[in-house]
Each structure stands twice: as structure tokens, then as C-alpha cells.
């Protein structure tokens, strides 16, 4: 199954041979692709609303994957079976993702991988990971009409602290500085420069200048 660039980036984070749960699955494109490609051995397509779950069931049936992908109507991880090793939460806002994570925090400690892609406030996600005793395993950034960041993490064996730069720009992304990350920094810097030109408050202009310089350090 063909995926969008965003979902391809999410799929590339999944360790092979895992039982996965896709939370907020919508059309179930991601679990179908992971099963078809032999990355996942079994999948749960989970959604809180009947409409999206019906769409997921249709996609699963059309792909002929009813034996390997089980749709579940569930809020977050509430009714997700214990056999799941990798949980994916992608394509939603940070507030919704945080609610799912906090409601299932004890459960998360037993997972091999938690893969989260929130549309905004990625620094808040990283801070939550740090503050709740988890450790970032990997990060990816992709451009698919917008820039999206994906964070992969699991329970830490000891408390890990990240710098403000790592929380803001990424633990791995800021080290690798690949082409997409640099393009993201350039895009954000240029957007802030345009805003700065329209701002009259000297205090606000100073803050914007500091922020511009933060992005410029990666260019």
C-alpha cells in the first residue's frame, strides 16, 4: 500500500517483527502497509470514533488483511491487548496525544517502542518524555506539504536530561542536521523574519531576533 511521505517516515521507524497498535488509525493505511511489507506480524487498528473505524475496516477488507489486522473501537490504549510491542500515535495535536500518553503511562513502560508524530508543539512532547522517565531512541523529520517531526522513545533505565536546545530542535535531528532539518530551520527563520518586520513592540522584536538566531545556528 502506498503511503504519504509523512506516514512513510512513521513506518520507517517501526522495528521489524513487532505486533503494533496504530492509535487514531483513521483509514488504517499505516497498519495495512506494515503488514503487507512484512514489517509488522500483527496489527491493531484503533480509533475512538465509529466513523473512522468503519473506514479502517473497509481498507482492511479491501486489502484482504482481516486475519492480521484487528480493528478496535477504543479511547487511546484502553482496550489494546497486552501482546502489543509497538504503539504508534500519529497525525494529531499535542493535547490529544498527551492525554493518550498520560492515560496509559504505566502501560507504556512495557513497550519496545512508542512512536509519536504530533502536528505542533514537538518540544512539549520531548519535555514530557524527559519528565516522565522515558528516553528518546530516534527522531525523523519529513516534508509533506508541511514539516513533520517523529519521535521514537521507550522507558529509560535511568533518568535522562536533555538540554533546552535538544528539547526544542531535537536530540538526534540537531546532531544529524540533514537536508530536511536544515530546510525546516531555514523556513522557520524566514517566517520569523517576516513577522519581525511587522512587529512594533521592541520587546517582541528582541524575542523574535533571539529566536531567529537560534534557527540560524543550524544553517
Coordinates of C-alpha atoms in Angstrom, one line a residue:
X1 CA 0.0 0.0 0.0
X2 CA 1.3 3.4 -0.9
X3 CA 1.6 5.9 1.9
X4 CA 2.1 9.7 2.1
X5 CA 5.6 10.9 2.8
X6 CA 4.6 11.6 6.4
X7 CA 3.3 8.0 7.0
X8 CA 6.3 6.6 5.2
X9 CA 8.5 8.3 7.7
X10 CA 6.5 6.9 10.5
X11 CA 6.5 3.4 9.0
X12 CA 10.3 3.5 8.7
X13 CA 10.6 3.9 12.5
X14 CA 8.9 0.6 13.2
X15 CA 11.2 -2.3 14.2
X16 CA 10.6 -5.4 12.2
X17 CA 8.7 -8.4 13.6
X18 CA 6.6 -6.5 16.0
X19 CA 2.9 -6.5 16.9
X20 CA 1.8 -3.0 16.5
X21 CA -1.2 -0.8 17.5
X22 CA -2.0 2.3 15.5
X23 CA -3.9 4.7 17.7
X24 CA -6.2 7.1 15.8
X25 CA -5.8 4.9 12.7
X26 CA -8.5 6.6 10.6
X27 CA -8.3 4.7 7.2
X28 CA -5.8 2.1 8.6
X29 CA -3.4 2.8 5.8
X30 CA -0.3 2.5 8.1
X31 CA -1.1 -0.9 9.6
X32 CA -2.0 -2.3 6.2
X33 CA 1.3 -1.1 4.7
X34 CA 3.3 -2.5 7.7
X35 CA 1.6 -5.9 7.3
X36 CA 1.9 -6.0 3.5
X37 CA 5.6 -5.2 3.7
X38 CA 6.3 -7.8 6.4
X39 CA 7.4 -5.3 9.0
X40 CA 4.6 -6.0 11.5
X41 CA 3.5 -9.6 12.2
X42 CA 0.1 -8.4 13.5
X43 CA -1.6 -5.1 13.9
X44 CA -4.4 -3.4 15.8
X45 CA -6.1 -0.5 14.0
X46 CA -7.6 1.6 16.9
X47 CA -9.9 4.6 16.8
X48 CA -12.2 6.3 19.3
X49 CA -14.9 7.1 16.8
X50 CA -17.1 4.7 14.8
X51 CA -16.8 6.6 11.5
X52 CA -13.0 6.4 11.2
X53 CA -13.1 2.8 12.4
X54 CA -15.6 1.9 9.7
X55 CA -13.2 3.4 7.1
X56 CA -10.4 1.3 8.7
X57 CA -12.5 -1.8 8.4
X58 CA -13.2 -1.1 4.7
X59 CA -9.5 -0.6 3.9
X60 CA -8.5 -3.8 5.8
X61 CA -11.2 -5.8 3.9
X62 CA -10.1 -4.4 0.5
X63 CA -6.5 -5.4 1.3
X64 CA -7.6 -8.8 2.4
X65 CA -5.9 -8.5 5.7
X66 CA -8.7 -9.3 8.2
X67 CA -6.7 -12.1 9.8
X68 CA -3.7 -9.9 10.6
X69 CA -5.3 -6.6 11.4
X70 CA -7.9 -6.3 14.1
X71 CA -9.9 -3.0 14.3
X72 CA -10.7 -1.9 17.8
X73 CA -13.1 0.9 19.0
X74 CA -11.1 2.3 21.9
X75 CA -10.1 5.5 23.6
X76 CA -6.3 5.5 23.3
X77 CA -4.7 2.3 24.5
X78 CA -7.6 1.4 26.9
X79 CA -8.7 -1.8 25.1
X80 CA -5.4 -2.6 23.3
X81 CA -4.2 -6.2 24.1
X82 CA -1.1 -6.7 26.2
X83 CA 0.7 -8.5 23.3
X84 CA 1.3 -5.2 21.5
X85 CA 5.0 -4.2 21.4
X86 CA 5.0 -1.0 19.4
X87 CA 2.4 1.8 19.7
X88 CA 2.0 4.5 17.1
X89 CA 0.3 7.8 17.7
X90 CA 0.4 9.9 14.6
X91 CA -1.4 12.8 13.0
X92 CA -3.0 14.5 15.9
X93 CA -2.4 17.6 18.1
X94 CA -0.1 17.5 21.2
X95 CA -3.0 17.9 23.7
X96 CA -4.8 14.8 22.3
X97 CA -1.5 12.8 22.2
X98 CA -0.6 13.9 25.7
X99 CA -4.0 12.7 27.0
X100 CA -3.4 9.3 25.4
X101 CA 0.1 9.0 26.8
X102 CA -0.9 10.0 30.3
X103 CA -3.9 7.7 30.5
X104 CA -1.6 4.8 29.5
X105 CA 1.6 5.8 31.2
X106 CA 2.1 2.6 33.2
X107 CA 1.4 0.5 30.1
X108 CA 3.9 2.5 28.0
X109 CA 6.8 1.3 30.3
X110 CA 6.4 -2.3 28.9
X111 CA 6.5 -1.3 25.2
X112 CA 9.5 -1.7 22.9
X113 CA 8.7 1.4 21.0
X114 CA 6.4 4.4 21.3
X115 CA 6.3 6.3 18.0
X116 CA 4.6 9.7 18.2
X117 CA 4.1 12.3 15.5
X118 CA 2.3 15.4 16.6
X119 CA 1.5 18.3 14.3
X120 CA 2.7 21.0 16.6
X121 CA 4.5 21.5 20.0
X122 CA 7.1 18.8 19.4
X123 CA 9.2 20.4 22.1
X124 CA 6.4 19.8 24.6
X125 CA 6.4 16.1 23.6
X126 CA 10.1 15.9 24.2
X127 CA 9.8 17.5 27.6
X128 CA 7.0 15.1 28.5
X129 CA 9.2 12.2 27.5
X130 CA 12.1 13.5 29.7
X131 CA 9.9 14.4 32.7
X132 CA 8.1 11.1 32.8
X133 CA 11.2 8.9 32.8
X134 CA 11.4 7.9 29.1
X135 CA 14.3 8.2 26.7
X136 CA 14.3 9.3 23.0
X137 CA 15.6 6.5 20.8
X138 CA 15.3 8.2 17.4
X139 CA 13.8 11.1 15.5
X140 CA 12.9 11.9 11.9
X141 CA 11.8 15.0 10.1
X142 CA 9.9 14.9 6.8
X143 CA 8.3 17.5 4.5
X144 CA 4.9 16.6 3.2
X145 CA 3.3 20.0 2.4
X146 CA 4.3 20.8 6.0
X147 CA 7.2 19.8 8.1
X148 CA 6.5 16.9 10.5
X149 CA 8.7 15.5 13.2
X150 CA 8.5 12.0 14.5
X151 CA 9.9 11.0 17.9
X152 CA 10.6 7.4 18.9
X153 CA 11.0 6.6 22.6
X154 CA 10.8 4.0 25.3
X155 CA 11.2 3.7 29.1
X156 CA 14.6 4.7 30.3
X157 CA 16.7 2.6 32.7
X158 CA 17.9 5.8 34.4
X159 CA 16.7 9.4 34.3
X160 CA 17.8 11.2 31.2
X161 CA 18.0 15.0 30.9
X162 CA 18.0 16.9 27.7
X163 CA 19.2 20.5 27.1
X164 CA 16.8 23.2 26.0
X165 CA 18.3 23.1 22.5
X166 CA 17.7 19.3 22.3
X167 CA 14.1 19.7 23.6
X168 CA 13.5 22.5 21.1
X169 CA 15.3 21.2 18.0
X170 CA 15.6 17.5 18.6
X171 CA 18.1 15.3 20.3
X172 CA 19.0 13.5 17.0
X173 CA 17.8 16.0 14.5
X174 CA 20.1 18.7 15.8
X175 CA 23.1 16.4 15.6
X176 CA 22.4 15.0 12.1
X177 CA 21.3 18.3 10.5
X178 CA 20.2 16.5 7.4
X179 CA 18.8 18.4 4.4
X180 CA 15.2 18.3 5.6
X181 CA 16.1 19.6 9.0
X182 CA 18.2 22.5 7.5
X183 CA 15.3 23.3 5.2
X184 CA 13.0 23.4 8.2
X185 CA 15.3 25.7 10.1
X186 CA 15.5 28.0 7.0
X187 CA 11.7 28.0 6.6
X188 CA 11.2 28.9 10.3
X189 CA 13.9 31.6 10.3
X190 CA 12.4 33.3 7.2
X191 CA 8.9 33.1 8.6
X192 CA 10.1 34.8 11.8
X193 CA 11.9 37.5 9.8
X194 CA 8.6 38.3 8.0
X195 CA 6.8 38.5 11.4
X196 CA 9.6 40.7 12.8
X197 CA 9.1 43.3 10.0
X198 CA 5.5 43.8 11.1
X199 CA 6.0 44.0 14.8
X200 CA 6.3 47.3 16.6
X201 CA 7.0 46.2 20.1
X202 CA 10.7 46.4 20.9
X203 CA 10.4 43.6 23.4
X204 CA 8.7 41.3 20.9
X205 CA 11.3 42.2 18.2
X206 CA 14.1 41.2 20.6
X207 CA 12.5 37.9 21.3
X208 CA 12.0 37.2 17.6
X209 CA 15.6 38.1 16.9
X210 CA 16.8 35.7 19.5
X211 CA 14.6 33.0 18.0
X212 CA 15.9 33.8 14.5
X213 CA 19.5 33.4 15.7
X214 CA 18.6 30.0 17.3
X215 CA 17.5 28.7 13.9
X216 CA 20.5 30.3 12.1
X217 CA 22.9 28.3 14.2
X218 CA 21.9 25.2 12.3
X219 CA 22.2 26.8 8.8

